[in-house]
XYZ file of C-alpha atoms in Angstrom:
554
model
C 38.344 6.595 -8.960
C 35.533 8.970 -9.780
C 33.094 7.738 -12.440
C 33.269 9.676 -15.688
C 30.392 10.038 -18.111
C 30.796 8.869 -21.673
C 29.083 10.989 -24.283
C 27.893 9.714 -27.628
C 28.144 11.617 -30.893
C 24.717 13.053 -30.238
C 25.769 14.322 -26.853
C 23.604 11.962 -24.819
C 25.197 10.277 -21.811
C 26.037 6.588 -21.974
C 26.845 4.313 -19.056
C 30.096 2.532 -18.402
C 31.017 -0.031 -15.808
C 33.604 0.624 -13.148
C 35.112 -1.816 -10.657
C 35.282 0.835 -7.954
C 31.585 1.512 -7.548
C 28.998 -1.177 -8.045
C 25.607 0.419 -7.675
C 23.401 -1.577 -5.370
C 26.450 -3.396 -3.971
C 27.729 -0.035 -2.744
C 24.392 0.685 -1.095
C 24.517 -2.693 0.661
C 28.093 -2.181 1.832
C 27.772 1.436 2.939
C 25.492 2.039 5.937
C 22.555 4.295 4.975
C 23.635 6.633 7.774
C 26.845 7.346 5.808
C 24.941 8.369 2.656
C 23.885 12.000 2.663
C 20.368 13.123 1.876
C 21.770 15.266 -0.923
C 23.281 12.179 -2.553
C 19.934 10.368 -2.549
C 18.308 13.389 -4.180
C 21.074 13.789 -6.749
C 21.067 10.219 -8.033
C 17.272 10.087 -7.995
C 17.219 13.168 -10.223
C 19.805 11.533 -12.502
C 17.711 8.367 -12.636
C 14.550 10.227 -13.607
C 16.468 12.105 -16.317
C 17.805 8.853 -17.753
C 14.286 7.396 -17.766
C 13.001 10.501 -19.523
C 15.739 10.246 -22.144
C 14.990 6.574 -22.731
C 11.373 7.507 -23.425
C 12.377 10.462 -25.610
C 10.839 12.957 -23.239
C 12.260 16.471 -23.317
C 12.327 16.897 -19.557
C 13.974 20.370 -19.414
C 11.392 21.870 -21.747
C 8.228 20.134 -20.624
C 6.936 20.250 -17.107
C 3.461 18.868 -16.483
C 1.124 20.076 -13.771
C 1.955 16.884 -11.858
C 5.570 18.037 -11.519
C 4.414 21.020 -9.469
C 3.344 18.671 -6.707
C 6.967 18.633 -5.599
C 9.816 20.987 -6.296
C 13.506 20.649 -7.067
C 15.657 22.128 -4.311
C 19.424 22.509 -4.689
C 19.729 19.208 -6.569
C 19.024 20.044 -10.185
C 20.305 18.086 -13.187
C 17.826 19.524 -15.662
C 20.083 22.407 -16.616
C 23.203 20.368 -17.404
C 24.084 17.979 -20.182
C 26.645 16.161 -18.041
C 24.993 13.375 -16.061
C 26.642 11.161 -13.503
C 27.101 7.545 -14.434
C 25.035 4.672 -13.092
C 27.423 1.729 -13.158
C 26.424 -1.737 -14.248
C 26.936 -4.734 -12.019
C 25.448 -8.151 -11.500
C 23.272 -6.896 -8.668
C 22.078 -3.849 -10.624
C 21.213 -6.052 -13.596
C 19.214 -8.277 -11.244
C 17.489 -5.195 -9.890
C 16.619 -4.030 -13.402
C 15.231 -7.469 -14.180
C 12.610 -6.922 -11.465
C 11.525 -3.544 -12.934
C 9.136 -4.804 -15.578
C 5.659 -3.713 -14.445
C 3.725 -1.006 -16.317
C 1.254 1.538 -14.963
C -1.580 -0.622 -16.349
C -0.330 -3.526 -14.225
C -0.307 -1.195 -11.228
C -3.950 -0.317 -11.897
C -4.976 -3.974 -11.772
C -2.821 -4.749 -8.758
C -4.273 -1.883 -6.693
C -7.854 -2.848 -7.513
C -7.270 -6.519 -6.651
C -8.746 -6.639 -3.156
C -11.222 -9.324 -2.097
C -12.833 -7.259 0.642
C -13.026 -4.444 -1.869
C -16.518 -3.034 -2.072
C -18.046 -6.050 -0.344
C -17.600 -4.570 3.127
C -18.809 -1.118 2.034
C -22.527 -1.843 2.723
C -21.652 -2.961 6.262
C -19.570 0.177 6.819
C -22.458 2.435 5.764
C -24.925 0.393 7.847
C -22.920 1.233 10.977
C -23.023 5.020 10.541
C -26.007 5.788 8.291
C -26.569 7.459 4.926
C -25.138 10.909 5.601
C -21.893 10.027 7.414
C -21.386 7.021 5.137
C -21.487 8.961 1.861
C -19.597 11.988 3.207
C -16.822 9.908 4.791
C -16.308 7.720 1.716
C -15.904 10.867 -0.406
C -13.579 12.559 2.090
C -11.435 9.480 2.681
C -11.204 8.831 -1.048
C -9.887 12.330 -1.732
C -7.498 12.106 1.212
C -6.222 8.706 0.007
C -5.628 10.137 -3.465
C -3.702 13.081 -2.031
C -1.559 10.858 0.188
C -0.947 8.439 -2.688
C 0.414 11.296 -4.789
C 2.660 12.268 -1.876
C 4.128 8.751 -1.747
C 4.674 8.824 -5.502
C 6.563 12.108 -5.386
C 8.685 10.977 -2.440
C 9.578 7.778 -4.288
C 10.721 9.460 -7.495
C 12.728 12.033 -5.484
C 14.608 9.377 -3.504
C 14.837 6.258 -5.709
C 17.666 5.461 -8.122
C 19.519 2.465 -9.511
C 22.457 3.442 -7.340
C 20.346 3.678 -4.190
C 17.108 1.832 -4.961
C 13.953 2.082 -2.895
C 12.241 -1.262 -2.480
C 9.860 -0.855 0.448
C 7.814 1.730 2.332
C 10.345 1.410 5.147
C 13.143 2.559 2.821
C 11.393 5.918 2.333
C 10.903 6.303 6.087
C 14.559 5.524 6.808
C 15.904 8.063 4.318
C 13.741 10.795 5.772
C 13.519 9.977 9.497
C 16.191 7.388 10.277
C 16.463 3.709 11.146
C 13.879 3.793 13.953
C 11.218 4.927 11.473
C 12.241 2.068 9.209
C 11.721 -0.500 11.967
C 8.276 0.919 12.807
C 7.195 0.738 9.169
C 8.573 -2.760 8.693
C 6.761 -4.145 11.746
C 3.437 -2.469 10.881
C 3.674 -3.399 7.214
C 4.429 -7.025 7.994
C 1.553 -7.091 10.471
C -0.907 -5.544 8.021
C -0.005 -7.866 5.175
C -0.207 -11.060 7.193
C -3.521 -9.966 8.762
C -4.805 -9.145 5.263
C -3.893 -12.640 4.140
C -5.492 -14.105 7.258
C -8.654 -12.066 6.665
C -8.906 -13.312 3.090
C -8.430 -16.899 4.278
C -11.264 -16.212 6.724
C -13.593 -14.765 4.083
C -12.847 -17.642 1.696
C -13.465 -20.041 4.556
C -16.855 -18.420 5.141
C -17.654 -18.782 1.451
C -16.718 -22.461 1.414
C -18.701 -23.048 4.610
C -21.814 -21.454 3.115
C -21.417 -23.440 -0.096
C -21.296 -26.660 1.948
C -24.343 -25.518 3.965
C -22.175 -25.529 7.101
C -21.461 -29.257 6.858
C -17.697 -28.708 6.982
C -15.911 -27.676 10.153
C -15.213 -23.961 9.782
C -11.549 -24.200 10.786
C -11.075 -26.879 8.105
C -12.546 -24.476 5.543
C -9.844 -21.958 6.451
C -7.079 -24.589 6.326
C -8.023 -25.398 2.726
C -7.229 -21.856 1.618
C -4.064 -21.650 3.661
C -2.818 -24.741 1.807
C -3.839 -23.239 -1.541
C -1.969 -20.070 -0.649
C 1.194 -22.032 0.049
C 1.081 -23.138 -3.597
C 0.191 -19.775 -5.160
C 2.711 -18.034 -2.923
C 5.616 -19.642 -4.773
C 5.371 -16.841 -7.385
C 8.141 -14.343 -6.612
C 7.567 -11.338 -8.933
C 4.599 -8.995 -9.206
C 4.711 -9.171 -13.002
C 3.543 -12.774 -12.748
C 0.444 -11.533 -10.928
C -0.433 -8.997 -13.638
C -2.773 -11.153 -15.722
C -4.218 -12.778 -12.585
C -4.964 -9.348 -11.122
C -6.549 -8.314 -14.421
C -8.998 -11.219 -14.273
C -9.715 -10.600 -10.578
C -10.912 -7.055 -11.271
C -13.526 -8.235 -13.777
C -14.626 -11.139 -11.572
C -15.135 -8.733 -8.652
C -17.224 -6.465 -10.868
C -19.314 -9.491 -11.883
C -19.915 -10.323 -8.205
C -20.989 -6.722 -7.624
C -23.585 -6.779 -10.420
C -24.939 -10.216 -9.465
C -25.313 -9.391 -5.775
C -26.927 -6.014 -6.538
C -29.500 -7.648 -8.807
C -30.310 -10.437 -6.338
C -30.473 -8.101 -3.320
C -32.955 -5.852 -5.157
C -35.359 -8.753 -5.788
C -35.086 -10.873 -2.640
C -35.182 -10.412 1.142
C -32.000 -10.223 3.240
C -30.359 -13.311 4.713
C -31.979 -13.111 8.155
C -30.244 -16.266 9.383
C -26.759 -14.952 8.559
C -27.496 -11.585 10.225
C -28.789 -13.318 13.343
C -25.755 -15.605 13.515
C -23.293 -12.742 12.997
C -24.853 -9.939 15.071
C -27.930 -11.347 16.783
C -30.186 -9.086 14.676
C -33.832 -10.260 15.008
C -35.908 -10.734 11.859
C -38.134 -7.807 10.923
C -38.696 -5.101 8.304
C -35.651 -3.529 6.648
C -34.760 -0.145 8.141
C -32.232 2.475 7.070
C -31.325 5.723 8.802
C -29.687 8.998 7.885
C -27.710 8.618 11.126
C -27.603 5.114 12.619
C -28.536 5.025 16.359
C -25.737 2.613 17.287
C -23.090 2.659 20.015
C -19.977 4.750 19.398
C -17.708 1.715 19.103
C -19.946 0.270 16.365
C -19.798 3.536 14.425
C -16.038 3.727 14.786
C -15.836 0.104 13.645
C -17.815 1.047 10.551
C -15.506 3.982 9.811
C -12.450 1.742 10.107
C -14.019 -0.598 7.544
C -14.164 2.414 5.227
C -10.460 2.979 5.841
C -9.841 -0.618 4.755
C -11.149 0.381 1.335
C -8.125 2.588 0.743
C -5.486 0.313 2.250
C -3.500 -0.163 -0.950
C -1.121 2.716 -0.174
C 0.886 0.429 2.058
C 2.281 -1.436 -0.977
C 2.558 1.533 -3.363
C 6.367 1.803 -2.942
C 6.734 -1.944 -3.579
C 4.730 -1.558 -6.785
C 6.771 1.431 -7.939
C 9.942 -0.530 -7.180
C 8.952 -3.042 -9.855
C 7.884 -0.527 -12.512
C 9.844 0.139 -15.685
C 9.103 3.832 -15.265
C 7.957 4.904 -11.771
C 7.084 8.383 -13.096
C 3.981 6.792 -14.656
C 2.746 5.315 -11.383
C 0.274 8.158 -10.802
C -1.715 7.129 -13.892
C -2.494 3.660 -12.593
C -3.009 4.912 -9.039
C -5.463 7.689 -9.962
C -7.528 5.389 -12.198
C -7.543 2.664 -9.539
C -8.624 5.081 -6.794
C -11.397 6.428 -9.027
C -12.692 2.909 -9.714
C -12.422 1.920 -6.059
C -14.261 5.041 -4.895
C -17.067 4.598 -7.442
C -17.497 0.892 -6.767
C -17.409 1.223 -2.983
C -19.834 4.102 -2.707
C -22.374 2.923 -5.292
C -22.313 -0.683 -4.154
C -22.376 0.200 -0.471
C -25.320 2.571 -0.800
C -27.276 0.191 -3.046
C -26.977 -2.894 -0.822
C -27.588 -0.916 2.380
C -30.744 0.523 0.834
C -32.175 -2.959 0.300
C -30.796 -4.820 3.337
C -30.537 -2.130 6.022
C -29.698 -3.441 9.467
C -29.315 -6.997 8.100
C -26.197 -6.102 6.083
C -23.274 -8.336 7.047
C -19.502 -7.985 6.692
C -19.296 -9.488 3.187
C -22.434 -8.308 1.392
C -22.714 -11.143 -1.149
C -22.850 -13.635 1.727
C -25.994 -11.848 2.893
C -27.995 -12.988 -0.152
C -30.955 -15.157 0.815
C -31.190 -17.149 -2.442
C -28.722 -19.987 -1.932
C -28.003 -20.600 -5.635
C -26.912 -16.994 -6.280
C -25.113 -16.843 -2.943
C -23.134 -19.917 -4.040
C -22.280 -18.377 -7.415
C -20.907 -15.260 -5.728
C -19.032 -17.306 -3.145
C -17.459 -19.472 -5.856
C -16.322 -16.410 -7.819
C -14.995 -14.765 -4.667
C -12.839 -17.809 -3.933
C -10.866 -17.129 -7.114
C -10.396 -13.388 -6.536
C -9.658 -13.993 -2.867
C -6.841 -16.388 -3.612
C -5.336 -13.926 -6.116
C -5.530 -11.038 -3.638
C -4.098 -13.131 -0.818
C -1.296 -14.261 -3.108
C -0.492 -10.617 -3.910
C -0.433 -9.555 -0.255
C 1.527 -12.644 0.732
C 4.049 -12.068 -2.048
C 4.841 -8.551 -0.895
C 4.703 -9.484 2.789
C 7.248 -12.264 2.367
C 9.436 -9.983 0.240
C 9.563 -7.455 3.062
C 10.685 -10.158 5.483
C 13.172 -11.527 2.936
C 14.723 -8.135 2.159
C 14.992 -7.013 5.779
C 15.978 -10.280 7.450
C 17.431 -12.721 4.900
C 19.309 -10.128 2.812
C 19.654 -7.357 5.403
C 20.528 -9.177 8.634
C 22.092 -12.389 7.337
C 23.483 -11.186 3.977
C 21.616 -14.046 2.329
C 21.169 -14.787 -1.391
C 19.320 -12.473 -3.753
C 15.590 -13.081 -4.019
C 15.584 -14.143 -7.689
C 18.632 -16.418 -7.422
C 18.407 -20.210 -7.342
C 19.480 -20.251 -3.697
C 16.901 -17.569 -2.986
C 14.217 -19.987 -4.199
C 15.318 -22.525 -1.577
C 14.860 -19.922 1.158
C 11.630 -18.485 -0.298
C 9.708 -21.791 -0.426
C 9.705 -22.619 3.319
C 9.079 -18.956 4.143
C 5.853 -19.132 2.129
C 4.689 -22.198 4.063
C 5.358 -20.580 7.451
C 3.730 -17.286 6.382
C 0.474 -18.908 5.293
C 0.409 -21.071 8.407
C 0.486 -17.879 10.491
C -2.292 -16.451 8.317
C -4.440 -19.469 9.174
C -3.861 -18.878 12.883
C -4.945 -15.233 12.559
C -8.060 -16.039 10.526
C -9.171 -18.776 12.915
C -8.385 -16.875 16.109
C -10.751 -13.954 15.305
C -13.495 -15.335 13.006
C -15.105 -11.917 12.397
C -14.264 -10.344 9.031
C -15.755 -6.952 9.867
C -13.968 -6.542 13.217
C -10.557 -7.890 12.272
C -10.676 -5.580 9.226
C -11.410 -2.608 11.461
C -8.662 -3.549 13.907
C -5.900 -3.777 11.307
C -7.237 -0.632 9.633
C -6.751 1.280 12.876
C -3.348 -0.206 13.723
C -1.690 -0.072 10.311
C -3.813 1.057 7.353
C -4.584 4.475 8.831
C -0.842 5.032 9.198
C 0.287 3.871 5.763
C -2.600 5.457 3.868
C -2.938 8.750 5.761
C -0.691 9.713 8.695
C 2.694 8.405 7.457
C 2.583 9.987 3.957
C 1.645 13.366 5.445
C 4.365 13.282 8.107
C 6.980 11.956 5.672
C 6.158 14.815 3.316
C 6.692 17.257 6.191
C 10.102 15.689 6.857
C 11.018 15.919 3.165
C 9.996 19.573 2.917
C 11.829 20.510 6.114
C 15.026 18.876 4.839
C 14.858 20.361 1.349
C 13.884 23.851 2.535
C 16.830 23.780 4.928
C 19.101 23.173 1.910
C 18.201 26.469 0.238
C 21.146 28.325 1.776
C 23.647 25.516 1.156
C 26.116 25.404 -1.705
C 25.208 23.424 -4.793
C 25.719 19.715 -4.165
C 28.738 18.084 -5.802
C 28.711 14.258 -6.037
C 31.344 12.568 -3.909
C 31.810 15.473 -1.494
C 29.220 14.417 1.067
C 27.613 17.205 3.060
C 30.541 19.606 2.721
C 28.273 22.114 1.000
C 26.130 22.624 4.083
C 26.590 25.922 5.889
C 25.287 24.507 9.191
C 24.041 21.248 10.737
C 20.875 20.037 12.420
C 22.514 20.893 15.741
C 22.091 24.561 14.819
C 18.768 26.344 15.224
C 19.382 28.203 11.940
C 18.925 25.011 9.919
C 15.747 24.083 11.777
C 14.438 27.627 11.277
C 14.953 27.480 7.520
C 13.492 23.985 7.333
C 10.328 24.754 9.277
C 9.545 28.376 8.471
C 10.925 29.045 4.994
C 9.302 27.964 1.748
C 5.670 26.886 1.890
C 5.376 26.840 5.702
C 1.595 26.744 5.499
C 1.783 23.553 3.411
C 4.014 21.921 6.017
C 1.716 23.043 8.834
C -1.343 21.655 7.048
C 0.301 18.269 6.445
C 1.613 18.094 10.017
C -1.737 18.867 11.673
C -3.618 16.548 9.323
C -1.125 13.775 10.045
C -1.660 14.199 13.784
C -5.435 14.087 13.263
C -5.049 10.798 11.365
C -3.030 9.362 14.255
C -5.732 10.405 16.725
C -8.390 8.732 14.584
C -6.285 5.571 14.489
C -6.181 5.343 18.288
C -9.947 5.832 18.409
C -10.290 3.053 15.844
C -8.224 0.657 17.952
C -10.556 1.228 20.887
C -13.671 0.794 18.759
C -12.457 -2.407 17.103
C -11.370 -3.947 20.415
C -14.699 -3.112 22.021
C -16.642 -4.577 19.084
C -14.591 -7.783 19.077
C -15.350 -8.228 22.776
C -19.068 -7.610 22.214
C -19.255 -9.990 19.247
C -17.563 -12.852 21.090
C -19.982 -12.327 24.004
C -22.974 -12.771 21.660
C -24.665 -16.126 22.150
C -24.048 -18.455 19.216
C -21.111 -16.468 17.872
C -18.233 -18.328 16.251
C -15.360 -19.141 18.606
C -11.613 -19.197 17.999
C -10.477 -22.330 16.129
C -13.998 -23.734 16.331
C -16.239 -25.564 13.875
C -19.211 -23.210 14.159
C -19.299 -20.710 11.211
C -19.705 -16.958 11.848
C -22.415 -16.562 9.159
């Protein structure tokens, strides 16, 4: 039975429930390969219209400059008063219950990152003043552009009928199941390495606070155990106020460490322990005379600064109104860019070649170093909890719900599955943090393997795929819900469809995104080489921390 819209006296569409179609249940029962691209676009457009109506926005009359970032092609509900119905069901109501975050919450969540600006001085110290400033500006603009691409792809493909919940969902709808598997593996890897890196940095902080009296591996275990407790939170909304406090605490650490660094010498002992740098006068250079792998390692630490794009779809999936995501994202990127560049340049100017991976741990006055370390423990645990929350959700959605048809995440039975998953996840994070006790190199390695893809290459290539598909639809008949792809005049087996997709419309825009995406992939492979080479060199340094050892790296 086809769903029929119910119209109120005012002519606005109302929803009714139907036993034949059950929203998310239909999506779970019908293989994604059997759902046409046109259907995704149609119900996403319906969903955005319903959200506009609920906020009393006159969508047909008003079109902001942001809307020009993407265009409607063949699937247009703005010119009709008859909207398809989104049916209610238990699973859809559960899905709606998760969509509670606002764009302000998104702002705080994006800016909650323990490494944040604290690795920016090290990144600049590896390349010098000129490349450091130029690359931070360029990468910031590129990250903003790619973030807007992800936002537009999400609102063009997400609906209550066919909800997007992960980055991998976007990839699957545009490029197929293989792309989904690649994204899922890389995303899971990045998140668990992020959590492991934060356990490592918190372990370094605790080790410094104890004046290296505690075994370093024990210091990491402490934070893995703490994470197993914090990780029991299942929704991002619960992290909103925690993320809010973490932003202000991080800013406090920035101001304290800047003031102390300007009025005290660098921590020569920490620099010697970490890199073997001999004590001497502070030196800075316009272009650092270091080996290529060290410079590449520094650049990859810059990439880490803009690594939030990997969880943008997960954040939008929990927003009341995903159309507002760009507000929180733009403000967060502006704050991140300003904090990273100003803080990085300031600390590098005073500490030069003695700058270490986490700048506040390079303070020579122990009392202030301890204050910063203590504050960082709080923000680190919040950030690790956020990354762990999303990382476990990805595993839960793809394996527990997807492969085994397990219970819903927010159900009582879901809690019984979630709890042991948290314990195992944080145990793996401990293994990662202890195996490579070098914050700056493990950050560069994961930046090259995963962050470069999620923040730069994947959004660009996914946008190319979206534009090729939508431009190929120009010659098709207008899409009618329930009739599949019957309106297509040809298929992807015909050159005519490929020709329209690639060469019609804004072909120059597609070419730019495609070439830039390939360049990002090339840079990622270079980053993998640089990080691997630097890890090898650091382990070979006499006195360097060893895997699962008691000797601290700083």
